[in-house]
Coordinates of C-alpha atoms and ligand atoms in Angstrom, one line a residue:
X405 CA -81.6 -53.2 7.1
X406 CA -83.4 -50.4 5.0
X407 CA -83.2 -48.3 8.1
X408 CA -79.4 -48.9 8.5
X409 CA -79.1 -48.3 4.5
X410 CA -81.0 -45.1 4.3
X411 CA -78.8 -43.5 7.3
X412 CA -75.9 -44.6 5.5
X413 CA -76.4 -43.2 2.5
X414 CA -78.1 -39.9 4.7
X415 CA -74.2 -39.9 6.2
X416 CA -72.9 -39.9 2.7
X417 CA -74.6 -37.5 1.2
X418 CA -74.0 -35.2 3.7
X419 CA -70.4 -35.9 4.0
X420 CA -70.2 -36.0 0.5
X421 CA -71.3 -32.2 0.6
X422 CA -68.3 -30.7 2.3
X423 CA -66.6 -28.4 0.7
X424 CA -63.8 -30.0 -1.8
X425 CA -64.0 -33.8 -0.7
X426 CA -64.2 -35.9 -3.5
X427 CA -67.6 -37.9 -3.7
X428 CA -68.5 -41.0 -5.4
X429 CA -72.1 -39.5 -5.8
X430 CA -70.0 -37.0 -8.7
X431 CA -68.7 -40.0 -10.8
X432 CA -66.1 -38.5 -13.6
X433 CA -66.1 -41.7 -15.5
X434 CA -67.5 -44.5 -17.0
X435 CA -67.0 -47.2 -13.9
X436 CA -67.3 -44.8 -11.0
X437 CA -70.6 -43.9 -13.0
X438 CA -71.2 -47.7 -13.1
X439 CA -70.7 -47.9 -9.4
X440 CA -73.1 -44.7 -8.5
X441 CA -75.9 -45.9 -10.3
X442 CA -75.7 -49.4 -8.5
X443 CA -75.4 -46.9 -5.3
X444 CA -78.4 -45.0 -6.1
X445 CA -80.7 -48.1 -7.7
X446 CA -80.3 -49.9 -3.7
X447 CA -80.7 -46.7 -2.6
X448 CA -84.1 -46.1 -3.9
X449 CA -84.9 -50.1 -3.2
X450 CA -84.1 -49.2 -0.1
X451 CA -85.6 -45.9 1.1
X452 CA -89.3 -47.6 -0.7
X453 CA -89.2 -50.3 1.6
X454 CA -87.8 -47.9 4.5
X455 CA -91.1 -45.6 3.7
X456 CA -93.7 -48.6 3.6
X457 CA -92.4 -50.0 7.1
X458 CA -92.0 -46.7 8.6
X459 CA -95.3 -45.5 7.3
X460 CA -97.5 -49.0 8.3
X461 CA -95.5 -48.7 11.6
X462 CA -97.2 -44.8 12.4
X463 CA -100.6 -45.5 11.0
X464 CA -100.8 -48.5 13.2
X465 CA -99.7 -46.9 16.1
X466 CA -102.0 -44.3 15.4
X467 CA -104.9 -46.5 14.0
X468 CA -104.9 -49.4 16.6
X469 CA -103.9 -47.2 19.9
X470 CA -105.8 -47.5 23.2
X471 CA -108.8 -46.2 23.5
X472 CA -110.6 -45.4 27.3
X473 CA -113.3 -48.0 25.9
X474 CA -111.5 -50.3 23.7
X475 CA -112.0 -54.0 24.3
X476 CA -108.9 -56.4 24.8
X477 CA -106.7 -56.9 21.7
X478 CA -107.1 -60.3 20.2
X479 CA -104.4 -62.3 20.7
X480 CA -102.7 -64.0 18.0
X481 CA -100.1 -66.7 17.5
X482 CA -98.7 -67.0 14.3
X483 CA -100.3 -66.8 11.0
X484 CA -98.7 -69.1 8.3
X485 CA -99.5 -66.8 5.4
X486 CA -98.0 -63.7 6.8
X487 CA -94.6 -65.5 7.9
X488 CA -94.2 -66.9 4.2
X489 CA -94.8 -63.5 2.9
X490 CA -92.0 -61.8 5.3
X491 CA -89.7 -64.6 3.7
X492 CA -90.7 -64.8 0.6
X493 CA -90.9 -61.4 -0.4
X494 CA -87.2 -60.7 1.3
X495 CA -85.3 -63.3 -0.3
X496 CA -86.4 -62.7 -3.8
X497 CA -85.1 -58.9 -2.8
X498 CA -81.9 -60.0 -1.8
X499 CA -81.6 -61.7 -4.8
X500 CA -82.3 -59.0 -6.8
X501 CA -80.0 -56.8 -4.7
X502 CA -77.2 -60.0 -5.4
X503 CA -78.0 -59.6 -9.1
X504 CA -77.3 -56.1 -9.7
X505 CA -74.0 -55.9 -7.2
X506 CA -72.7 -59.1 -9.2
X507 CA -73.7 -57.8 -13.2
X508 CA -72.0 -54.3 -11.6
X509 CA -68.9 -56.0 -10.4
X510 CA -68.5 -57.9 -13.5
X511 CA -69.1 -55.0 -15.6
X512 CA -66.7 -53.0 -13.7
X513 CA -63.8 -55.9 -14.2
X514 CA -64.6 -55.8 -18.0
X515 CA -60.9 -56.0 -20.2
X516 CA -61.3 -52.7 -21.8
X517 CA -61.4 -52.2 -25.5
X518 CA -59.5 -49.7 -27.5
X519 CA -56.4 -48.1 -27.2
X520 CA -55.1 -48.0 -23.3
X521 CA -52.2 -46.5 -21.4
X522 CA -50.2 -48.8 -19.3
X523 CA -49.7 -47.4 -15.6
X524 CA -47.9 -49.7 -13.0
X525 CA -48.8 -48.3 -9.3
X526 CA -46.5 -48.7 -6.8
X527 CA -47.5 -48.1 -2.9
X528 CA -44.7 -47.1 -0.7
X529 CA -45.7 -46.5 3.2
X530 CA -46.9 -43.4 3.0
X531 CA -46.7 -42.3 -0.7
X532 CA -47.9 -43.3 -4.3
X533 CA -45.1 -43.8 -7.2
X534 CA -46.4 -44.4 -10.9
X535 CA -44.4 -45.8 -13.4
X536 CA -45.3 -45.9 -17.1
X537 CA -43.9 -49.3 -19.1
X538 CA -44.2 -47.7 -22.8
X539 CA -42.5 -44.7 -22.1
X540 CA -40.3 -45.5 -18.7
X541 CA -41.0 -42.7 -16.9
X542 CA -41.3 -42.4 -13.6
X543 CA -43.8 -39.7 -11.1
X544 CA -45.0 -39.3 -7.9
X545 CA -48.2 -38.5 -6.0
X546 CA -49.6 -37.5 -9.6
X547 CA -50.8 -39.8 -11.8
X548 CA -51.3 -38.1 -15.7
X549 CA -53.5 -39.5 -17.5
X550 CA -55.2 -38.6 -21.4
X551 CA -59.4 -37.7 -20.9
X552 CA -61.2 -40.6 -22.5
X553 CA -59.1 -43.6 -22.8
X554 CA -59.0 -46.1 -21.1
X555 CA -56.2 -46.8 -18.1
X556 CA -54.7 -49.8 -17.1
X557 CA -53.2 -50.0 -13.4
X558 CA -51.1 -52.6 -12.2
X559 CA -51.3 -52.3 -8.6
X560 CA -47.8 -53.1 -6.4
X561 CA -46.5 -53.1 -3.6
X562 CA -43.4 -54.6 -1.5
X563 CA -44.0 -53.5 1.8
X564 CA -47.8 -53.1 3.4
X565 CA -51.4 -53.5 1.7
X566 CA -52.8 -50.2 0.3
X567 CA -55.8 -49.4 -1.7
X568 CA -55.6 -47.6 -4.6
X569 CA -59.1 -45.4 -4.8
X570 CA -60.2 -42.5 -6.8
X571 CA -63.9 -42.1 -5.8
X572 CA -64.5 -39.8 -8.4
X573 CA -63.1 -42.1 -11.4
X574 CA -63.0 -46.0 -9.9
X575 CA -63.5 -47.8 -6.3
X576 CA -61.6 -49.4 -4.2
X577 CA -59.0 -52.2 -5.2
X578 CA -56.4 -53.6 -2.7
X579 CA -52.4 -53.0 -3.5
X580 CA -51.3 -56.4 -2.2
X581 CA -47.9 -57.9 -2.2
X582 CA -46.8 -60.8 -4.1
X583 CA -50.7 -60.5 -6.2
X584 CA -50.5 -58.5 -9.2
X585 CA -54.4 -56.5 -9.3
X586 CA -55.0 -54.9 -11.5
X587 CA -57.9 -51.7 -11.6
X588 CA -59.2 -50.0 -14.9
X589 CA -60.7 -46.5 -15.7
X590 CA -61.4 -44.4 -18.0
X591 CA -62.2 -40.1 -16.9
X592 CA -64.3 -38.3 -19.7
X593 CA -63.2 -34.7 -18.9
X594 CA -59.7 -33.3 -18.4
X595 CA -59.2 -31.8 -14.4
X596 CA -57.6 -33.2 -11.3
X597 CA -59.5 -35.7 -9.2
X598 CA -58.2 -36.4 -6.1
X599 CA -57.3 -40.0 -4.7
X600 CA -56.8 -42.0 -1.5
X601 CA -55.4 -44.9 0.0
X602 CA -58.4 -46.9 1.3
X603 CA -56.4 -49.8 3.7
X604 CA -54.9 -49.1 6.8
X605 CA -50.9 -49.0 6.0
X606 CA -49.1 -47.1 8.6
X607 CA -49.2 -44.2 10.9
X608 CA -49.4 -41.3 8.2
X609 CA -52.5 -43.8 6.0
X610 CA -54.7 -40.9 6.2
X611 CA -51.7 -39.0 4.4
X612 CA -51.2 -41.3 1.7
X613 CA -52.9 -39.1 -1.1
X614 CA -52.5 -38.7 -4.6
X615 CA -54.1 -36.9 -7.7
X616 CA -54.9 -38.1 -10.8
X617 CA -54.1 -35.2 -13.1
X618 CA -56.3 -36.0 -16.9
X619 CA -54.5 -33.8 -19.8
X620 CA -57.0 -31.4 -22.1
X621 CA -56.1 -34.2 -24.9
X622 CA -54.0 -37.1 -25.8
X623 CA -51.2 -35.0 -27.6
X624 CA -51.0 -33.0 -24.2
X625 CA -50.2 -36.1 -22.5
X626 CA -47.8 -37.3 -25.3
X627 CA -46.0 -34.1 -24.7
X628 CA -46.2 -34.4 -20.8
X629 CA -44.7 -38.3 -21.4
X630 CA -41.8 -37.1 -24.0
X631 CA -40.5 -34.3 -21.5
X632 CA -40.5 -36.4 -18.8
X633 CA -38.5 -38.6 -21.1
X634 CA -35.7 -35.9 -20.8
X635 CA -32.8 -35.6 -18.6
X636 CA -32.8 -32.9 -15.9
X637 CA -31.8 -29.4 -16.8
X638 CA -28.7 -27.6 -16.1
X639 CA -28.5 -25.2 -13.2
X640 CA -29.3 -22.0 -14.9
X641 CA -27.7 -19.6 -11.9
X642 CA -25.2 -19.9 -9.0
X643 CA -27.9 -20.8 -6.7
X644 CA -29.4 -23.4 -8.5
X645 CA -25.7 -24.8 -8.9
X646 CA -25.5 -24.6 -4.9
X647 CA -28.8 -26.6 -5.0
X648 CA -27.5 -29.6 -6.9
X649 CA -24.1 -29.9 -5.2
X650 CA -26.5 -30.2 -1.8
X651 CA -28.6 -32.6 -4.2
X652 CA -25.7 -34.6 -4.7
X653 CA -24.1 -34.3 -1.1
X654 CA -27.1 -35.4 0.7
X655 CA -30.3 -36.9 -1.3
X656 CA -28.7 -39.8 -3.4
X657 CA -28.7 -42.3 -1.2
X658 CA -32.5 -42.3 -1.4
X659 CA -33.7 -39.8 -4.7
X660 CA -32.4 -39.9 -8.5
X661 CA -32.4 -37.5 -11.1
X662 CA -31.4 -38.0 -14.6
X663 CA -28.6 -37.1 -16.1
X664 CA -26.9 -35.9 -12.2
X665 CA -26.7 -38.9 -10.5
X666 CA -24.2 -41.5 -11.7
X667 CA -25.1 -44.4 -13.1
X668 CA -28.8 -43.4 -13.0
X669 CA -31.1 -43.8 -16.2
X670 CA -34.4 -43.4 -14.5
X671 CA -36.4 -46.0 -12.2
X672 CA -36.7 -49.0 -13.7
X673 CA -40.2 -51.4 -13.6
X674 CA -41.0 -51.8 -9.7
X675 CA -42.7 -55.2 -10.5
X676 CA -39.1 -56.2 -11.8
X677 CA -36.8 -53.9 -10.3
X678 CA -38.5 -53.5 -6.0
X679 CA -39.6 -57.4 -6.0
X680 CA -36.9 -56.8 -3.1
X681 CA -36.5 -53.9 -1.0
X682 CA -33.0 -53.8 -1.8
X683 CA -31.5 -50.2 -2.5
X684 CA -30.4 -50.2 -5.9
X685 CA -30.0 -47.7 -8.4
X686 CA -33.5 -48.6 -10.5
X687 CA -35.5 -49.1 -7.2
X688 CA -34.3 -46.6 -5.4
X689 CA -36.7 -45.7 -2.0
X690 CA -37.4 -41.9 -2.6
X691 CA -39.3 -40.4 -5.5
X692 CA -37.6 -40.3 -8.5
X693 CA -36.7 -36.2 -8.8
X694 CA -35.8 -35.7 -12.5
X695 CA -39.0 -33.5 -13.2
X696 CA -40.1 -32.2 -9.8
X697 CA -40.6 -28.9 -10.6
X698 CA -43.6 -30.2 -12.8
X699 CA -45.6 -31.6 -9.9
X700 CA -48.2 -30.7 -8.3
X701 CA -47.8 -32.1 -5.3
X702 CA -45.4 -33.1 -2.7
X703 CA -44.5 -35.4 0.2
X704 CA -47.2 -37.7 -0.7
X705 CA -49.5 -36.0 -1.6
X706 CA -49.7 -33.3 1.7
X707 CA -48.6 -30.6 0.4
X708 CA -49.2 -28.5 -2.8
X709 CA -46.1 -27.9 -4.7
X710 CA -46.8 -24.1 -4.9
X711 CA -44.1 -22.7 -6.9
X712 CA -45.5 -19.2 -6.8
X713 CA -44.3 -19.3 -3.3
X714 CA -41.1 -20.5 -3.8
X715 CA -39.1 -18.4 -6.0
X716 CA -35.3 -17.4 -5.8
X717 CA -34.8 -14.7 -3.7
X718 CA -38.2 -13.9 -2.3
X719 CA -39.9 -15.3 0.8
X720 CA -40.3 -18.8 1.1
X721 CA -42.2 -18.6 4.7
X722 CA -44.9 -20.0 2.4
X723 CA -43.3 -22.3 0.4
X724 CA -44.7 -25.7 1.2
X725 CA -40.8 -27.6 -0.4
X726 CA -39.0 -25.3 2.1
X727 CA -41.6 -26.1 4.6
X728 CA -40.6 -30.0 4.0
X729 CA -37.1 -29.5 3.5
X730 CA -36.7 -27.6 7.0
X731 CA -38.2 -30.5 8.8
X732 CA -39.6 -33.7 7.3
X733 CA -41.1 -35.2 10.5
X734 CA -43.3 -32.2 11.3
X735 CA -44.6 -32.2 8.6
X736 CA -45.3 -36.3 7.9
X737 CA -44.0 -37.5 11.2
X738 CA -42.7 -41.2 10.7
X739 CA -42.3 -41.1 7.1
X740 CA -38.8 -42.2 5.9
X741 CA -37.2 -38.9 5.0
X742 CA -34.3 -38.1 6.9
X743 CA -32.5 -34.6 6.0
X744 CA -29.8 -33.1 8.2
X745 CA -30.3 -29.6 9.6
X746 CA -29.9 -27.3 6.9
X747 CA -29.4 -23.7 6.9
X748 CA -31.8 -21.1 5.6
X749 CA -29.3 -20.7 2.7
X750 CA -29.0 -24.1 2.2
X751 CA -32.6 -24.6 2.1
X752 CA -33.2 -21.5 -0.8
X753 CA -30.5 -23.2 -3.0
X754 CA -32.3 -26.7 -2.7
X755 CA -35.9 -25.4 -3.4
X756 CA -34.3 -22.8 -6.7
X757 CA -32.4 -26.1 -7.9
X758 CA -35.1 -28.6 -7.4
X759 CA -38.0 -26.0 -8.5
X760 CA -36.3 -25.7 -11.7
X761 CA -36.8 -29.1 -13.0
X762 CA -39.6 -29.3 -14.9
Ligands
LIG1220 CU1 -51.4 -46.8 2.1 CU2 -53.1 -46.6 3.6

């Protein structure tokens, strides 16, 4: 057992130090740092007991080995006292161990105090969706969030089971459908940590990313929330225009935007609104598009929406939209956007228009 822990956490450590991974060992909050500490307190339980059995285990091999004129061990068969000391002494550890992993889960499931922000997260196969009940906004793949407050998140899904985890701010919690749970945390420094789905959903699981993006303040993310209260802008040149009329000739069936689409106000609560797969104007199956432009990150949370790459008129051999636009399936193979062929016009006037909503 303490050899099989000790490796474990050997693995960790060292996978935890490649370049960029998010690690659980770097907590950014109050419950992942809740969860670390429990981590490191068995880790140290166990590496003690690892060194004391390893260590008894050389010296006797060392200490009792055969000798050219050594006489004939003794043999033994059993010794009462030792047996009740290798039971004992074990079970009062476990319950230790039990003890601290219980008081840690409790503490982890505490109702937090103080002011909190509401977050419903819906998981689609393969992509994250976040909808905010105070303000009714709608994002994808990002989920903003103010530094030090705490955050509430309703965890849905209609479809598969997913697990919502952002090592560096909270574990692992199932998405489950038809059972509401629900996963709380709080970040203590603004930055972008990333997250993963941590349940086997579908071919493109490993795919399934998000990032939780935490404003320099809470009147950053008020700000964030009240534009992305807004409708979508105008097109602001002929190309953008040529973007839209594509928008609107080949993406409703599956992605809104505000203030374009008829009849569309916005997605509506998926708890309410998705209880059904049905396609309907508040539960519609694509990412909601009103604000794209202000994301930083796209199909699911693959690709980096790096607008420097894609402006009007330049080179968008780089430009990870165009790059999703020109083929879907390459990029995310079995995912559920379907596109027809478009040309490399066609292609510029979608990524000018869509780029331009922030
Ligand atoms: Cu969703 Cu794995």
């Amino acid at each position: 057992l303490a050899l099989t822990g000790v490796l474990l956490a050997l693995s960790t450590i060292l996978l935890a130090a490649c370049g960029g991974s998010p690690s659980t060992l770097d907590p950014a909050g109050p419950i992942a740092g809740r969860e670390s500490n429990v981590f490191w307190l068995l880790l140290i339980i166990a590496a003690i007991i690892f060194v004391g059995v390893e260590g008894m285990l050389i010296y006797s091999i060392f200490r009792f080995r055969e000798r050219p004129d050594s006489p004939p061990a003794p043999q033994w068969h059993g010794n009462l006292k030792v047996e009740i000391i290798w039971t004992v002494l074990p079970a009062i550890l476990l319950g230790v161990i039990l003890f601290i992993t219980i008081q840690g889960l409790f503490d982890v499931a505490k109702e937090p105090e103080g002011k909190t922000v509401e977050v419903t997260a819906y998981g689609h196969q393969w992509w994250w969706e976040f909808y905010y009940p105070d303000s009714k906004i709608t994002t994808a793949d990002s989920l903003v969030v103010p530094p030090n407050t705490w955050v509430k998140v309703k965890l849905f899904s209609n479809n598969v089971i997913h697990s919502f985890w952002v090592p560096q701010l909270t574990g692992k919690t199932d998405v489950v459908p038809g059972h509401d749970n629900v996963r709380t945390f709080k970040a203590d420094k603004p930055g972008r940590y990333t997250g993963i789905c941590a349940e086997y959903c579908g071919v493109q699981h490993a795919n399934m990313r998000f990032d939780v993006v935490v404003t320099d303040n809470f009147d950053k993310f008020q700000t964030w929330q009240r534009e992305q209260q807004a409708a979508a802008a105008n097109p602001s040149s002929d190309l953008q225009a040529k973007g839209k009329q594509l928008y609107l000739d080949q993406c409703t069936t599956c992605h809104g935007i505000v203030g374009v689409l008829e009849n569309y106000t916005g997605k509506e609560d998926p708890t309410v609104q998705c209880v059904n797969p049905e396609k309907q104007n508040g539960c519609l199956i694509g990412p909601d598009l009103t604000h794209f432009g202000s994301r930083k990150l796209i199909a699911g949370g693959v690709l980096e929406n790096n607008v420097d790459q894609c402006q009007p008129g330049g080179d968008l051999s780089n430009c990870n939209l165009a790059k999703w636009l020109q083929d879907p399936q390459k990029v995310k193979p079995g995912n559920d956007m379907v596109i027809g062929q478009l040309s490399k016009d066609d292609i510029a006037a979608l990524v000018a228009y869509l780029e331009s909503l922030k």
